[in-house]
Amino acid sequence: MDNIYLYMIIALAILAIADLVVGVSNDAVNFLNSAIGSKAISFKTIMIVASLGVAVGAVFSSGMMEVARKGIFNPGEFMFNEIMIIFMAVMITDILLLDFFNSVGMPTSTTVSIVFELLGAAVAMALIKIGHDSGDFSNVIDYINTSKASQIIFGILLSVVVAFSIGALVQWVSRLLLSYNFEKKAHWVGALFGGFALTAITYFIFMKGLKGTSYAKESFDILGGGTMKDFLETQVLSIVLVSSVIWSLLSYVLIAFVKTNIYKLIIIVGTFALALAFAGNDLVNFIGVPVAAYNSFLAWTDSGLAATAFPMDVLAAKVPTNNWLLFGAGMVMVLTLWFSTKAKNVVKTSLDLSSQGETKERFQPNSLSRGFVRFAMLMSQMTALMLPKSWQAKIDKQFETPVITLSKNKQLELPAFDLVRAAVNLMVAAVLISIATSYKLPLSTTYVTFMVAMGTSLADRAWGAESAVYRVAGVINVIGGWFFTAFSAFTAAALVAYLLNLNLKVMFPILLVVAFGLLIRSSIVHNKKSKEVKAEDSLKKAESSSVQGVIHESAGNIANVIKRGNKIYTNAINGLAKQDLSSLKKNKKQVDKLSLEVDDLRNNIFYFIKNLDESSVGASNFYINILGYLQDMAQSLEYISKVSYKHVNNNHKKLKFNQIKELKEVDSSFENLFNDTKLAFDSRSFEQIGNILDRKQDVLNVLSDKIQKQVERTRTEESSPKNTTLYFSVLLETKDLLTATMNLLQEYNNSHDASVEPATIVNNTTDEE
């Protein structure tokens, strides 16, 4: 039995590496968000700065993994075998939970997950011990560090509200003073802002990033014989005032004489600071449990006692972590930062919710988000009534976003927000985390950085009437995910601990195989989805300003819709023929995706028309008509797919042999028509459109013939009303699909000018993209 604990230590070491990977993928949003969103510096430079911060933070990481050792439970109440079950349950649960959140692109807190996993597993083991000894279940509080757990829960709730409110307030004041033309302000304005921001960030580096290191605990005669940590905590006002003066003067010199963009410098230093603090303090979330387990194993081995007879009081003592272990963990974190696609996915969620411009909204509005938006609008109207109109006008002027005119020959990907907001995000997050650290309040860096970003977005009027309801819904979803993290971490860890306790020799390998199996499966699914996103035929927005340019530019979209429409129609008919519910369900998802892409193109009409010059207004009419016909086609395909799925899902009678045979004949006619149409658009051979239009009547005759046959069958032999309804529905909607397709082809046939060389326009389009 003793060997099982050695195997558990080896497994925990492997799990620690896996946990580092999934943990960094989740927490990268904390320090990458502002730099990537503002595009202040190149992505490569951002990654180098963040990597340096992570590496330095890991090496100078706190030597005491206190949370994992004794922060949540009282180790003296448990025996060695019970502690090992708790630690194994925590690590198995942690990697699966964090990987799930990374896969769906939702930022969550590694601190909260590890804390509630420790709490859940410890409570489970405590209840098992009490039940075995026939004790009173109310004694469970003797096993748990209830005061610490309560502090953490309170810290979660408080950090969400405070971070959002302070972020919004500071951003509103900053924008009011600096406006969007901040680079044109007097040098002293930028110097003061830079002085304050850099003071906050550098104090944060010492307070949060280096607080737990051995250096912070050393005595310094120059500091009156105390430690650096004591000095940082007791002389806050003096340090802040002196630093502000020094940094403000330095900022002025850099702006006035060196011509440095002080906002970019703030973002670089802030990114380094948050990366350093993340690695220096959150490393416990990933390797704290395995390190505590290893220390426990060594102490138990030296004792010579049985695993069930060795109390774990040793965990209450302070044991420094090996520096080489910290260095190795730091390197794993840096590599993950560079190569994890899931990290980029989590960052994208945060950027989409805080973007100043239009983005593809990921979240659907709900009653809660609508209620919040209505309340905010009401408050805004009340404020407008209270303020004098002259004041309101001045405030509005400061919040006027600059109009950016893009070159016709170049499509530029704009930053999600400007340098001022990025600097405020970093500065406020640094200040709040520093204050919480100085008062020894537990705080999640993920919650603080995310909520600060959301608060600054609101204050910066990034959530306008067009996007507010979607963005608020997104924030509610993310916050809901945080509470789900706490609940699921507690429950899952408790369950795993219970299963391990049933039979450790059997359940340990089974649960380990299940955990790694799920992790590998998640990675395969994620990679498959990433490849599908890259390879899939997605519709592209028009950029050209002439009718002929739009004709050739939209040809790819038409070929795309025709190809996908042909497949969707064929799958619907085959699904009906085979009564294949799974195939019809997948087909329904494909047509929903197509409809969504067509809707996105229609939503872009405003920007397309804005981009046109006076001589090219005709292009807008052509483009609007084309999008209208594409939407008609998508709606017909959607209806056919929906009624087919509904019929089979409701277990109605299968279509008769003749009905299926006739539908396949219609499908064959459409397939030939669609294939020729796709070929014409793929090759830009628009002169063939006339020949395709001439075949319209032939296909209509096929449809009319099938409808007439069904009418005769209904009068003489048909006995199923549902079958008849389905058959007529499919044929009539197919007729509408044909009409929409032919109208689209007619529009191209009327507008195409054969004298314009396709290659020229295609090349121009390529340049534009």
XYZ file of N, CA, C and O in Angstrom, residues 94 128 183 214 246 258 269 284 349 354 374 426 428 430 436 486-487 545 617 754 758:
84
model
N -9.072 20.471 -10.531
C -8.600 21.783 -10.975
C -8.306 21.829 -12.463
O -8.746 22.744 -13.165
N -16.440 12.338 6.288
C -16.177 10.894 6.289
C -15.584 10.470 7.633
O -15.985 9.457 8.223
N -3.008 63.182 -26.869
C -1.635 63.397 -27.327
C -1.353 64.874 -27.635
O -0.199 65.283 -27.745
N 11.865 36.204 -0.265
C 12.838 36.270 0.829
C 13.460 37.653 0.934
O 13.810 38.109 2.017
N 8.893 62.073 -8.264
C 10.005 61.573 -9.097
C 9.509 61.127 -10.470
O 10.062 61.514 -11.501
N 12.743 63.812 -24.726
C 13.047 62.537 -25.403
C 11.951 62.183 -26.417
O 12.137 61.301 -27.247
N 5.170 48.971 -18.734
C 5.496 48.729 -17.319
C 4.336 48.012 -16.618
O 4.550 47.091 -15.825
N 1.086 29.516 -6.571
C 0.570 28.608 -5.542
C -0.664 27.862 -6.041
O -0.903 26.711 -5.668
N -12.448 37.138 -25.523
C -13.727 37.393 -24.848
C -13.703 38.737 -24.134
O -14.623 39.547 -24.251
N -15.111 44.781 -24.170
C -14.664 46.138 -23.826
C -14.333 46.989 -25.052
O -13.893 48.118 -24.908
N -31.842 49.456 -19.285
C -32.939 50.419 -19.109
C -32.706 51.289 -17.872
O -32.935 52.499 -17.895
N -4.657 49.212 -16.337
C -3.491 48.687 -15.623
C -3.278 49.395 -14.290
O -2.983 48.773 -13.263
N -5.484 51.151 -12.337
C -6.520 50.895 -11.328
C -6.403 49.473 -10.782
O -6.515 49.253 -9.568
N -3.723 47.704 -10.579
C -2.534 47.680 -9.725
C -2.825 48.288 -8.353
O -2.445 47.736 -7.313
N -5.526 45.842 -1.390
C -6.035 44.601 -0.798
C -4.904 43.792 -0.172
O -5.060 43.215 0.912
N -16.961 28.447 -8.219
C -16.901 28.156 -6.786
C -17.754 26.931 -6.441
O -17.300 26.007 -5.754
N -18.986 26.911 -6.949
C -19.911 25.818 -6.631
C -19.411 24.495 -7.206
O -19.376 23.472 -6.508
N -15.988 50.195 -53.919
C -16.930 51.316 -53.965
C -17.601 51.446 -55.325
O -18.397 52.349 -55.540
N -22.663 55.614 -55.637
C -23.860 55.278 -54.850
C -24.606 54.099 -55.461
O -25.253 53.317 -54.757
N -19.117 43.368 -69.084
C -18.088 42.442 -69.566
C -16.802 43.135 -69.973
O -15.756 42.502 -70.104
N -12.052 41.034 -65.017
C -12.217 40.473 -63.678
C -10.918 40.427 -62.892
O -10.882 40.731 -61.723
